[in-house]
């Protein structure tokens, strides 16, 4: 098994989902008492949140680069940043380490291409929905994305940062997301992308009118394939 490194704590809630999914599937595939050979660099997200609110992404990239280097020095052969929003600084971090950082949007996009999906709506935190760093990765794979809806942007961002990152799954927010997805399905799209690693806490990805591409599951699955690949 190849060792993989996770930069987690962004949030700790979703990091637990990564850990659970990776280990449960590795155990199923290898059998017995098998579990993944994995390192976790769990950061204090309050440091990143402060820099994010100050729009100091250079300092945030410095923090994440140091985290990535610690994982590499400890033997990780590939790294995952367990956050969609923090891939804003991916391009500053990847060149600073000698192992690949598996980009979450590339993993999602590759899965959609395999499935033949051409149109989708992206939902997640504000910067994921509105900025180019994430959307361009999907568009670059031939996937057309609907424009962000400002009302949805504000409410989904609030739900993520005020509820889900504190492991709070409120019924009202579940209903809100179900309504959003129902309305999205009325448009000319084939799928919804969950561009937040916490949204699966309140969205049943298997019981919706449209296919749901859950970035957490897909990113974790890419880690599994890396761990179990030969060489």
CSV table of C-alpha atoms in Angstrom, one decimal:
chain,number,residue,atom,x,y,z
A,1,UNK,CA,0.0,0.0,0.0
A,2,UNK,CA,1.2,3.5,-0.8
A,3,UNK,CA,1.0,6.1,2.0
A,4,UNK,CA,-1.2,9.1,1.4
A,5,UNK,CA,-1.4,12.4,3.3
A,6,UNK,CA,-4.5,14.4,4.2
A,7,UNK,CA,-4.4,18.1,5.1
A,8,UNK,CA,-7.5,18.2,7.2
A,9,UNK,CA,-9.2,20.2,9.9
A,10,UNK,CA,-11.0,22.4,7.2
A,11,UNK,CA,-13.3,21.3,8.8
A,12,UNK,CA,-12.6,18.5,11.2
A,13,UNK,CA,-16.2,17.3,10.4
A,14,UNK,CA,-15.4,16.6,6.8
A,15,UNK,CA,-12.0,15.2,7.6
A,16,UNK,CA,-13.7,12.5,9.7
A,17,UNK,CA,-15.8,11.6,6.6
A,18,UNK,CA,-12.6,11.2,4.5
A,19,UNK,CA,-11.0,9.0,7.1
A,20,UNK,CA,-14.1,6.8,7.5
A,21,UNK,CA,-14.7,6.4,3.7
A,22,UNK,CA,-11.1,5.7,2.8
A,23,UNK,CA,-10.6,3.1,5.6
A,24,UNK,CA,-14.0,1.4,5.1
A,25,UNK,CA,-13.5,0.9,1.4
A,26,UNK,CA,-9.8,-0.2,1.7
A,27,UNK,CA,-11.0,-2.8,4.3
A,28,UNK,CA,-13.7,-4.0,1.9
A,29,UNK,CA,-11.4,-4.3,-1.0
A,30,UNK,CA,-8.4,-5.9,0.8
A,31,UNK,CA,-10.4,-7.8,3.5
A,32,UNK,CA,-9.6,-8.8,7.0
A,33,UNK,CA,-8.3,-6.1,9.3
A,34,UNK,CA,-6.9,-4.0,6.5
A,35,UNK,CA,-6.9,-0.2,6.8
A,36,UNK,CA,-5.3,2.6,4.9
A,37,UNK,CA,-1.7,3.7,5.3
A,38,UNK,CA,-2.5,7.3,5.9
A,39,UNK,CA,-1.1,10.5,7.5
A,40,UNK,CA,-3.3,13.4,8.6
A,41,UNK,CA,-2.0,16.9,9.1
A,42,UNK,CA,-5.0,18.4,11.0
A,43,UNK,CA,-4.6,22.1,10.9
A,44,UNK,CA,-6.3,24.7,13.2
A,45,UNK,CA,-8.9,26.1,10.7
A,46,UNK,CA,-9.3,29.3,12.8
A,47,UNK,CA,-5.9,30.4,11.5
A,48,UNK,CA,-7.0,29.9,7.9
A,49,UNK,CA,-10.4,31.5,8.5
A,50,UNK,CA,-8.8,34.6,9.9
A,51,UNK,CA,-6.5,34.9,6.9
A,52,UNK,CA,-9.4,34.2,4.5
A,53,UNK,CA,-11.5,37.0,6.1
A,54,UNK,CA,-8.5,39.3,5.7
A,55,UNK,CA,-8.1,38.2,2.1
A,56,UNK,CA,-4.5,37.2,2.9
A,57,UNK,CA,-4.3,34.2,0.7
A,58,UNK,CA,-0.5,34.4,0.4
A,59,UNK,CA,-0.1,33.8,4.1
A,60,UNK,CA,-2.7,31.0,3.9
A,61,UNK,CA,-0.7,29.4,1.1
A,62,UNK,CA,2.4,29.6,3.3
A,63,UNK,CA,0.7,27.7,6.1
A,64,UNK,CA,-0.6,25.1,3.8
A,65,UNK,CA,2.7,24.6,2.1
A,66,UNK,CA,4.4,23.9,5.4
A,67,UNK,CA,1.7,21.4,6.2
A,68,UNK,CA,2.2,19.7,2.8
A,69,UNK,CA,5.9,19.6,3.3
A,70,UNK,CA,5.5,17.9,6.7
A,71,UNK,CA,3.4,15.2,5.1
A,72,UNK,CA,5.9,14.7,2.3
A,73,UNK,CA,8.8,14.5,4.8
A,74,UNK,CA,6.8,11.9,6.7
A,75,UNK,CA,6.5,9.6,3.7
A,76,UNK,CA,3.3,10.6,2.0
A,77,UNK,CA,3.4,9.7,-1.7
A,78,UNK,CA,0.4,12.0,-2.6
A,79,UNK,CA,-1.6,14.6,-0.7
A,80,UNK,CA,-5.2,15.6,-0.5
A,81,UNK,CA,-6.4,19.1,0.7
A,82,UNK,CA,-9.7,18.1,2.4
A,83,UNK,CA,-11.5,21.3,1.5
A,84,UNK,CA,-13.0,22.6,-1.8
A,85,UNK,CA,-12.6,26.3,-0.8
A,86,UNK,CA,-8.9,26.0,0.1
A,87,UNK,CA,-8.1,24.8,-3.4
A,88,UNK,CA,-8.0,28.5,-4.2
A,89,UNK,CA,-4.3,28.3,-3.1
A,90,UNK,CA,-3.6,24.9,-4.8
A,91,UNK,CA,-1.4,26.5,-7.5
A,92,UNK,CA,0.9,28.1,-4.9
A,93,UNK,CA,1.2,24.9,-2.8
A,94,UNK,CA,1.7,22.2,-5.4
A,95,UNK,CA,5.0,23.5,-6.9
A,96,UNK,CA,6.5,23.6,-3.4
A,97,UNK,CA,6.3,19.8,-2.8
A,98,UNK,CA,7.7,16.9,-4.8
A,99,UNK,CA,4.6,14.7,-4.6
A,100,UNK,CA,1.2,15.2,-6.4
A,101,UNK,CA,-1.6,17.0,-4.7
A,102,UNK,CA,-4.8,15.5,-6.0
A,103,UNK,CA,-7.0,18.4,-7.0
A,104,UNK,CA,-10.6,17.9,-5.8
A,105,UNK,CA,-12.2,19.6,-8.8
A,106,UNK,CA,-10.1,17.6,-11.3
A,107,UNK,CA,-11.3,14.4,-9.5
A,108,UNK,CA,-14.9,15.5,-9.7
A,109,UNK,CA,-14.6,16.6,-13.3
A,110,UNK,CA,-12.9,13.3,-14.4
A,111,UNK,CA,-15.8,11.4,-12.8
A,112,UNK,CA,-18.4,13.5,-14.7
A,113,UNK,CA,-16.5,13.1,-18.0
A,114,UNK,CA,-16.5,9.4,-17.5
A,115,UNK,CA,-20.3,9.5,-16.9
A,116,UNK,CA,-20.8,11.7,-20.0
A,117,UNK,CA,-22.2,14.7,-18.0
A,118,UNK,CA,-21.9,18.0,-19.9
A,119,UNK,CA,-24.0,20.5,-17.9
A,120,UNK,CA,-24.2,21.0,-14.1
A,121,UNK,CA,-24.8,23.5,-11.3
A,122,UNK,CA,-22.1,24.0,-8.7
A,123,UNK,CA,-23.0,24.6,-5.1
A,124,UNK,CA,-20.7,25.2,-2.2
A,125,UNK,CA,-19.2,28.0,-0.3
A,126,UNK,CA,-19.2,31.5,-1.7
A,127,UNK,CA,-15.7,31.4,-3.2
A,128,UNK,CA,-16.2,28.0,-4.8
A,129,UNK,CA,-19.5,29.1,-6.4
A,130,UNK,CA,-18.4,32.5,-7.6
A,131,UNK,CA,-14.7,32.5,-8.3
A,132,UNK,CA,-12.8,31.0,-11.2
A,133,UNK,CA,-10.3,28.8,-9.4
A,134,UNK,CA,-12.8,25.9,-9.1
A,135,UNK,CA,-15.2,26.6,-12.0
A,136,UNK,CA,-12.4,26.8,-14.6
A,137,UNK,CA,-11.2,23.2,-13.7
A,138,UNK,CA,-14.7,21.8,-14.5
A,139,UNK,CA,-15.2,24.0,-17.6
A,140,UNK,CA,-11.7,23.0,-18.8
A,141,UNK,CA,-13.0,19.4,-18.9
A,142,UNK,CA,-15.9,20.4,-21.2
A,143,UNK,CA,-18.5,20.8,-18.5
A,144,UNK,CA,-20.9,23.8,-18.8
A,145,UNK,CA,-21.8,25.4,-15.5
A,146,UNK,CA,-24.9,27.5,-14.8
A,147,UNK,CA,-24.2,31.0,-13.4
A,148,UNK,CA,-24.2,31.3,-9.6
A,149,UNK,CA,-27.6,32.4,-8.1
A,150,UNK,CA,-26.9,35.1,-5.6
A,151,UNK,CA,-29.6,34.2,-3.2
A,152,UNK,CA,-28.4,30.6,-3.1
A,153,UNK,CA,-24.8,31.7,-2.7
A,154,UNK,CA,-25.4,33.7,0.5
A,155,UNK,CA,-27.6,31.1,2.1
A,156,UNK,CA,-25.5,28.1,1.3
A,157,UNK,CA,-22.4,29.9,2.5
A,158,UNK,CA,-24.1,30.7,5.7
A,159,UNK,CA,-25.3,27.1,6.3
A,160,UNK,CA,-21.7,25.8,5.7
A,161,UNK,CA,-19.9,28.3,8.0
A,162,UNK,CA,-22.5,28.7,10.7
A,163,UNK,CA,-23.9,25.2,10.9
A,164,UNK,CA,-22.2,22.4,9.1
A,165,UNK,CA,-18.6,23.2,10.2
A,166,UNK,CA,-19.9,22.9,13.8
A,167,UNK,CA,-21.4,19.5,12.9
A,168,UNK,CA,-25.0,20.9,13.1
A,169,UNK,CA,-27.5,19.3,10.7
A,170,UNK,CA,-30.6,21.4,10.9
A,171,UNK,CA,-33.9,20.2,9.4
A,172,UNK,CA,-34.7,23.7,8.1
A,173,UNK,CA,-31.4,23.7,6.2
A,174,UNK,CA,-32.1,20.2,4.8
A,175,UNK,CA,-35.4,21.5,3.5
A,176,UNK,CA,-33.7,24.6,2.0
A,177,UNK,CA,-31.2,22.5,0.1
A,178,UNK,CA,-33.9,20.1,-1.1
A,179,UNK,CA,-35.8,23.1,-2.5
A,180,UNK,CA,-32.7,24.5,-4.2
A,181,UNK,CA,-32.0,21.1,-5.9
A,182,UNK,CA,-35.6,20.7,-6.9
A,183,UNK,CA,-35.5,24.2,-8.5
A,184,UNK,CA,-32.1,23.5,-10.2
A,185,UNK,CA,-33.6,20.3,-11.7
A,186,UNK,CA,-36.2,22.5,-13.5
A,187,UNK,CA,-33.4,24.1,-15.5
A,188,UNK,CA,-31.4,22.7,-18.4
A,189,UNK,CA,-28.8,20.8,-16.3
A,190,UNK,CA,-27.8,17.1,-16.0
A,191,UNK,CA,-26.3,17.1,-12.5
A,192,UNK,CA,-25.4,19.0,-9.3
A,193,UNK,CA,-21.8,19.2,-8.0
A,194,UNK,CA,-21.5,19.4,-4.2
A,195,UNK,CA,-18.4,21.7,-4.0
A,196,UNK,CA,-18.3,21.6,-0.2
A,197,UNK,CA,-17.0,18.8,1.8
A,198,UNK,CA,-19.7,19.3,4.5
A,199,UNK,CA,-22.9,19.5,2.4
A,200,UNK,CA,-23.4,15.8,2.4
A,201,UNK,CA,-24.4,16.2,6.0
A,202,UNK,CA,-27.7,17.6,4.9
A,203,UNK,CA,-28.1,16.4,1.3
A,204,UNK,CA,-29.0,12.8,0.6
A,205,UNK,CA,-26.8,12.3,-2.5
A,206,UNK,CA,-28.6,9.1,-3.5
A,207,UNK,CA,-32.2,10.4,-3.3
A,208,UNK,CA,-32.5,13.4,-5.5
A,209,UNK,CA,-34.1,14.1,-8.8
A,210,UNK,CA,-30.7,14.9,-10.4
A,211,UNK,CA,-27.4,13.0,-10.1
A,212,UNK,CA,-25.3,14.5,-7.2
A,213,UNK,CA,-21.5,14.5,-7.6
A,214,UNK,CA,-20.3,14.6,-4.0
A,215,UNK,CA,-16.8,16.1,-4.0
A,216,UNK,CA,-15.9,14.5,-0.6
A,217,UNK,CA,-16.8,11.0,-1.8
A,218,UNK,CA,-15.1,11.4,-5.2
A,219,UNK,CA,-11.9,12.9,-3.7
A,220,UNK,CA,-11.7,10.1,-1.1
A,221,UNK,CA,-12.2,7.6,-3.8
A,222,UNK,CA,-9.2,9.1,-5.7
A,223,UNK,CA,-7.2,8.6,-2.6
A,224,UNK,CA,-8.2,5.0,-2.4
A,225,UNK,CA,-7.2,4.3,-6.0
A,226,UNK,CA,-3.8,6.0,-5.3
A,227,UNK,CA,-3.3,3.9,-2.1
A,228,UNK,CA,-4.0,0.7,-3.8
A,229,UNK,CA,-2.3,1.3,-7.1
A,230,UNK,CA,0.8,-0.6,-8.0
A,231,UNK,CA,4.2,1.1,-7.7
